[in-house]
PDB file of C-alpha atoms in Angstrom:
ATOM      1  CA  UNK L 136      -0.943  -8.319  11.355  1.00 97.00           C
ATOM      2  CA  UNK L 137      -4.574  -7.387  11.645  1.00 97.00           C
ATOM      3  CA  UNK L 138      -6.316  -4.356  10.227  1.00 97.00           C
ATOM      4  CA  UNK L 139      -9.887  -3.126  10.155  1.00 96.00           C
ATOM      5  CA  UNK L 140     -12.138  -1.700   7.520  1.00 96.00           C
ATOM      6  CA  UNK L 141     -12.639   2.049   7.623  1.00 96.00           C
ATOM      7  CA  UNK L 142     -15.248   4.716   7.064  1.00 96.00           C
ATOM      8  CA  UNK L 143     -14.187   7.915   5.315  1.00 95.00           C
ATOM      9  CA  UNK L 144     -14.937  11.367   6.723  1.00 95.00           C
ATOM     10  CA  UNK L 145     -14.095  14.892   5.556  1.00 92.00           C
ATOM     11  CA  UNK L 146     -12.394  17.748   7.455  1.00 91.00           C
ATOM     12  CA  UNK L 147     -15.649  18.460   9.307  1.00 92.00           C
ATOM     13  CA  UNK L 148     -16.300  14.867  10.327  1.00 93.00           C
ATOM     14  CA  UNK L 149     -19.054  14.355   7.753  1.00 95.00           C
ATOM     15  CA  UNK L 150     -19.484  10.902   6.267  1.00 96.00           C
ATOM     16  CA  UNK L 151     -17.750  10.470   2.899  1.00 94.00           C
ATOM     17  CA  UNK L 152     -18.635   6.811   2.405  1.00 94.00           C
ATOM     18  CA  UNK L 153     -16.348   3.798   2.253  1.00 94.00           C
ATOM     19  CA  UNK L 154     -13.146   2.771   0.518  1.00 92.00           C
ATOM     20  CA  UNK L 155     -14.379   0.090  -1.866  1.00 92.00           C
ATOM     21  CA  UNK L 156     -11.070  -1.789  -2.100  1.00 92.00           C
ATOM     22  CA  UNK L 157     -10.909  -1.893   1.698  1.00 92.00           C
ATOM     23  CA  UNK L 158     -14.271  -3.659   1.861  1.00 91.00           C
ATOM     24  CA  UNK L 159     -13.524  -6.099  -0.963  1.00 92.00           C
ATOM     25  CA  UNK L 160     -10.269  -7.429   0.510  1.00 93.00           C
ATOM     26  CA  UNK L 161     -10.925  -8.787   4.006  1.00 92.00           C
ATOM     27  CA  UNK L 162      -9.412 -12.239   4.226  1.00 95.00           C
ATOM     28  CA  UNK L 163      -5.737 -13.183   4.060  1.00 96.00           C
ATOM     29  CA  UNK L 164      -5.778 -14.799   0.601  1.00 96.00           C
ATOM     30  CA  UNK L 165      -7.611 -11.862  -0.987  1.00 96.00           C
ATOM     31  CA  UNK L 166      -5.219  -9.380   0.660  1.00 97.00           C
ATOM     32  CA  UNK L 167      -2.171 -11.437  -0.359  1.00 97.00           C
ATOM     33  CA  UNK L 168      -3.382 -11.626  -3.983  1.00 97.00           C
ATOM     34  CA  UNK L 169      -4.157  -7.899  -4.235  1.00 97.00           C
ATOM     35  CA  UNK L 170      -1.217  -6.437  -2.320  1.00 97.00           C
ATOM     36  CA  UNK L 171       1.438  -6.791  -5.067  1.00 98.00           C
ATOM     37  CA  UNK L 172      -0.751  -4.600  -7.277  1.00 97.00           C
ATOM     38  CA  UNK L 173      -2.362  -2.205  -4.819  1.00 95.00           C
ATOM     39  CA  UNK L 174      -2.279  -1.400  -1.123  1.00 96.00           C
ATOM     40  CA  UNK L 175      -5.603  -2.404   0.419  1.00 96.00           C
ATOM     41  CA  UNK L 176      -4.739  -1.713   4.092  1.00 97.00           C
ATOM     42  CA  UNK L 177      -5.480   1.518   5.965  1.00 95.00           C
ATOM     43  CA  UNK L 178      -2.282   2.082   7.921  1.00 95.00           C
ATOM     44  CA  UNK L 179      -3.808   3.730  11.025  1.00 95.00           C
ATOM     45  CA  UNK L 180      -6.032   0.709  11.623  1.00 94.00           C
ATOM     46  CA  UNK L 181      -3.308  -1.940  11.966  1.00 97.00           C
ATOM     47  CA  UNK L 182      -2.119  -3.959  14.926  1.00 97.00           C
ATOM     48  CA  UNK L 183       1.080  -5.948  14.595  1.00 97.00           C
ATOM     49  CA  UNK L 184       3.197  -8.021  16.947  1.00 95.00           C
ATOM     50  CA  UNK L 185       5.955  -5.847  18.415  1.00 96.00           C
ATOM     51  CA  UNK L 186       8.578  -8.530  17.764  1.00 96.00           C
ATOM     52  CA  UNK L 187       7.704  -8.624  14.054  1.00 96.00           C
ATOM     53  CA  UNK L 188       7.827  -4.831  13.753  1.00 95.00           C
ATOM     54  CA  UNK L 189      11.157  -4.699  15.603  1.00 96.00           C
ATOM     55  CA  UNK L 190      12.559  -7.284  13.207  1.00 95.00           C
ATOM     56  CA  UNK L 191      11.302  -5.777   9.941  1.00 95.00           C
ATOM     57  CA  UNK L 192      10.996  -2.070  10.837  1.00 95.00           C
ATOM     58  CA  UNK L 193       9.847   0.631   8.459  1.00 96.00           C
ATOM     59  CA  UNK L 194      12.341   1.347   5.687  1.00 96.00           C
ATOM     60  CA  UNK L 195      13.145   5.069   5.866  1.00 94.00           C
ATOM     61  CA  UNK L 196      14.125   5.064   2.169  1.00 95.00           C
ATOM     62  CA  UNK L 197      10.485   4.395   1.299  1.00 95.00           C
ATOM     63  CA  UNK L 198       9.355   7.970   1.961  1.00 91.00           C
ATOM     64  CA  UNK L 199       5.570   8.375   2.286  1.00 90.00           C
ATOM     65  CA  UNK L 200       5.059   4.741   1.278  1.00 93.00           C
ATOM     66  CA  UNK L 201       6.919   2.855   4.020  1.00 96.00           C
ATOM     67  CA  UNK L 202       3.748   1.124   5.168  1.00 96.00           C
ATOM     68  CA  UNK L 203       3.103  -0.492   1.775  1.00 97.00           C
ATOM     69  CA  UNK L 204       6.722  -1.691   1.668  1.00 98.00           C
ATOM     70  CA  UNK L 205       6.310  -3.248   5.122  1.00 98.00           C
ATOM     71  CA  UNK L 206       3.109  -5.045   4.087  1.00 98.00           C
ATOM     72  CA  UNK L 207       4.925  -6.525   1.076  1.00 98.00           C
ATOM     73  CA  UNK L 208       7.818  -7.693   3.259  1.00 97.00           C
ATOM     74  CA  UNK L 209       5.409  -9.274   5.733  1.00 98.00           C
ATOM     75  CA  UNK L 210       3.653 -11.208   2.992  1.00 98.00           C
ATOM     76  CA  UNK L 211       6.899 -12.140   1.248  1.00 97.00           C
ATOM     77  CA  UNK L 212       8.143 -13.701   4.464  1.00 96.00           C
ATOM     78  CA  UNK L 213       5.009 -15.745   5.088  1.00 96.00           C
ATOM     79  CA  UNK L 214       3.241 -13.577   7.654  1.00 97.00           C
ATOM     80  CA  UNK L 215      -0.544 -13.367   7.612  1.00 97.00           C
ATOM     81  CA  UNK L 216      -2.445 -10.124   7.124  1.00 97.00           C
ATOM     82  CA  UNK L 217      -6.189 -10.139   7.744  1.00 97.00           C
ATOM     83  CA  UNK L 218      -8.907  -7.637   8.559  1.00 97.00           C
ATOM     84  CA  UNK L 219     -11.697  -7.361  11.051  1.00 96.00           C
ATOM     85  CA  UNK L 220     -14.772  -6.940   8.885  1.00 94.00           C
ATOM     86  CA  UNK L 221     -16.071  -4.029  10.909  1.00 94.00           C
ATOM     87  CA  UNK L 222     -15.186  -0.362  10.386  1.00 95.00           C
ATOM     88  CA  UNK L 223     -13.300   0.602  13.542  1.00 96.00           C
ATOM     89  CA  UNK L 224     -11.623   3.724  12.156  1.00 95.00           C
ATOM     90  CA  UNK L 225     -12.926   7.022  10.846  1.00 95.00           C
ATOM     91  CA  UNK L 226     -10.318   7.950   8.225  1.00 94.00           C
ATOM     92  CA  UNK L 227     -10.192  11.689   7.594  1.00 92.00           C
ATOM     93  CA  UNK L 228      -9.729  12.783   3.971  1.00 88.00           C
ATOM     94  CA  UNK L 229      -8.315  16.287   3.550  1.00 83.00           C
ATOM     95  CA  UNK L 230      -6.248  18.292   1.068  1.00 78.00           C
ATOM     96  CA  UNK L 231      -3.125  18.350   3.269  1.00 75.00           C
ATOM     97  CA  UNK L 232      -2.874  14.576   3.808  1.00 72.00           C
ATOM     98  CA  UNK L 233       0.231  12.668   2.701  1.00 69.00           C
ATOM     99  CA  UNK L 234      -1.934  10.770   0.232  1.00 67.00           C
ATOM    100  CA  UNK L 235      -3.172  13.972  -1.408  1.00 65.00           C
ATOM    101  CA  UNK L 236       0.113  15.894  -1.237  1.00 62.00           C
ATOM    102  CA  UNK L 237       2.605  13.228  -2.241  1.00 60.00           C
ATOM    103  CA  UNK L 238       0.842  10.326  -3.863  1.00 57.00           C
ATOM    104  CA  UNK L 239      -2.275  11.417  -5.741  1.00 63.00           C
ATOM    105  CA  UNK L 240      -0.834  14.663  -7.114  1.00 69.00           C
ATOM    106  CA  UNK L 241       2.160  12.797  -8.510  1.00 81.00           C
ATOM    107  CA  UNK L 242       2.277   9.713 -10.662  1.00 90.00           C
ATOM    108  CA  UNK L 243       1.789   7.148  -7.900  1.00 90.00           C
ATOM    109  CA  UNK L 244       2.310   4.295 -10.371  1.00 95.00           C
ATOM    110  CA  UNK L 245       5.946   5.373 -10.707  1.00 95.00           C
ATOM    111  CA  UNK L 246       6.151   5.802  -6.918  1.00 94.00           C
ATOM    112  CA  UNK L 247       4.888   2.220  -6.491  1.00 96.00           C
ATOM    113  CA  UNK L 248       7.356   0.992  -9.125  1.00 97.00           C
ATOM    114  CA  UNK L 249      10.287   2.596  -7.285  1.00 97.00           C
ATOM    115  CA  UNK L 250       9.132   1.277  -3.893  1.00 97.00           C
ATOM    116  CA  UNK L 251       8.782  -2.260  -5.260  1.00 98.00           C
ATOM    117  CA  UNK L 252      12.230  -2.044  -6.892  1.00 98.00           C
ATOM    118  CA  UNK L 253      13.794  -1.190  -3.510  1.00 97.00           C
ATOM    119  CA  UNK L 254      11.722  -3.908  -1.800  1.00 97.00           C
ATOM    120  CA  UNK L 255      12.776  -6.550  -4.328  1.00 97.00           C
ATOM    121  CA  UNK L 256      16.445  -5.550  -4.241  1.00 97.00           C
ATOM    122  CA  UNK L 257      16.477  -6.192  -0.478  1.00 95.00           C
ATOM    123  CA  UNK L 258      14.589  -9.472  -0.756  1.00 96.00           C
ATOM    124  CA  UNK L 259      16.709 -10.835  -3.608  1.00 95.00           C
ATOM    125  CA  UNK L 260      20.011  -9.773  -2.000  1.00 95.00           C
ATOM    126  CA  UNK L 261      18.925 -11.716   1.115  1.00 94.00           C
ATOM    127  CA  UNK L 262      18.198 -14.784  -1.029  1.00 94.00           C
ATOM    128  CA  UNK L 263      14.436 -14.518  -0.605  1.00 92.00           C
ATOM    129  CA  UNK L 264      13.109 -15.368  -4.037  1.00 92.00           C
ATOM    130  CA  UNK L 265       9.610 -16.831  -3.921  1.00 96.00           C
ATOM    131  CA  UNK L 266       6.340 -16.883  -5.812  1.00 96.00           C
ATOM    132  CA  UNK L 267       5.037 -13.794  -4.044  1.00 97.00           C
ATOM    133  CA  UNK L 268       8.091 -11.778  -5.114  1.00 97.00           C
ATOM    134  CA  UNK L 269       7.662 -12.972  -8.705  1.00 97.00           C
ATOM    135  CA  UNK L 270       4.114 -11.598  -8.635  1.00 97.00           C
ATOM    136  CA  UNK L 271       5.498  -8.289  -7.331  1.00 98.00           C
ATOM    137  CA  UNK L 272       7.819  -8.230 -10.363  1.00 97.00           C
ATOM    138  CA  UNK L 273       4.807  -8.731 -12.637  1.00 97.00           C
ATOM    139  CA  UNK L 274       2.979  -5.927 -10.835  1.00 98.00           C
ATOM    140  CA  UNK L 275       5.915  -3.617 -11.565  1.00 98.00           C
ATOM    141  CA  UNK L 276       5.289  -4.108 -15.275  1.00 97.00           C
ATOM    142  CA  UNK L 277       1.675  -3.069 -14.705  1.00 97.00           C
ATOM    143  CA  UNK L 278       2.847  -0.018 -12.698  1.00 97.00           C
ATOM    144  CA  UNK L 279       5.233   0.977 -15.467  1.00 97.00           C
ATOM    145  CA  UNK L 280       2.569   0.679 -18.178  1.00 97.00           C
ATOM    146  CA  UNK L 281      -0.065   2.568 -16.145  1.00 96.00           C
ATOM    147  CA  UNK L 282       2.464   5.199 -15.057  1.00 96.00           C
ATOM    148  CA  UNK L 283       3.554   5.772 -18.640  1.00 96.00           C
ATOM    149  CA  UNK L 284      -0.074   6.039 -19.748  1.00 96.00           C
ATOM    150  CA  UNK L 285      -0.804   8.564 -17.003  1.00 93.00           C
ATOM    151  CA  UNK L 286       2.294  10.601 -17.915  1.00 93.00           C
ATOM    152  CA  UNK L 287       1.357  10.606 -21.603  1.00 94.00           C
ATOM    153  CA  UNK L 288      -2.215  11.604 -20.810  1.00 92.00           C
ATOM    154  CA  UNK L 289      -0.918  14.529 -18.780  1.00 88.00           C
ATOM    155  CA  UNK L 290       1.304  15.635 -21.665  1.00 90.00           C
ATOM    156  CA  UNK L 291      -1.397  15.370 -24.322  1.00 92.00           C
ATOM    157  CA  UNK L 292      -4.238  16.947 -22.321  1.00 89.00           C
ATOM    158  CA  UNK L 293      -2.386  20.168 -21.526  1.00 75.00           C
TER     159      UNK L 293
END
């Protein structure tokens, strides 16, 4: 799979800068190392072989996060994800986006934890236990700790 870096724009098309994580993780090894902990791919910028997508498909149980699940499955199964180090997409940020409505307004650490649990259950039941999946397990611990911290902060700052 190949992706590109992106430039951010607002509802009016005005420049909103760059996504720092997007620019830091360009090459396969950097993407592979970061992906268990955080999604560093802008979904609209990807190109993927049709045969690979037909084989793996998006998992409909992974509502509003099916792309991240697919990236983990690709990497778990030895596929390469890289980026073109040139912003080829203007990514519009607005209040009604899936990211703003479903991920940022909720505790996305818990959302990531749940997605990774479903991902790992499928991989382990298929006998795919590898180093990458062990790192995903470790990242779930991080998600749980950060999610709990965020939930407690919300409770105590009301």
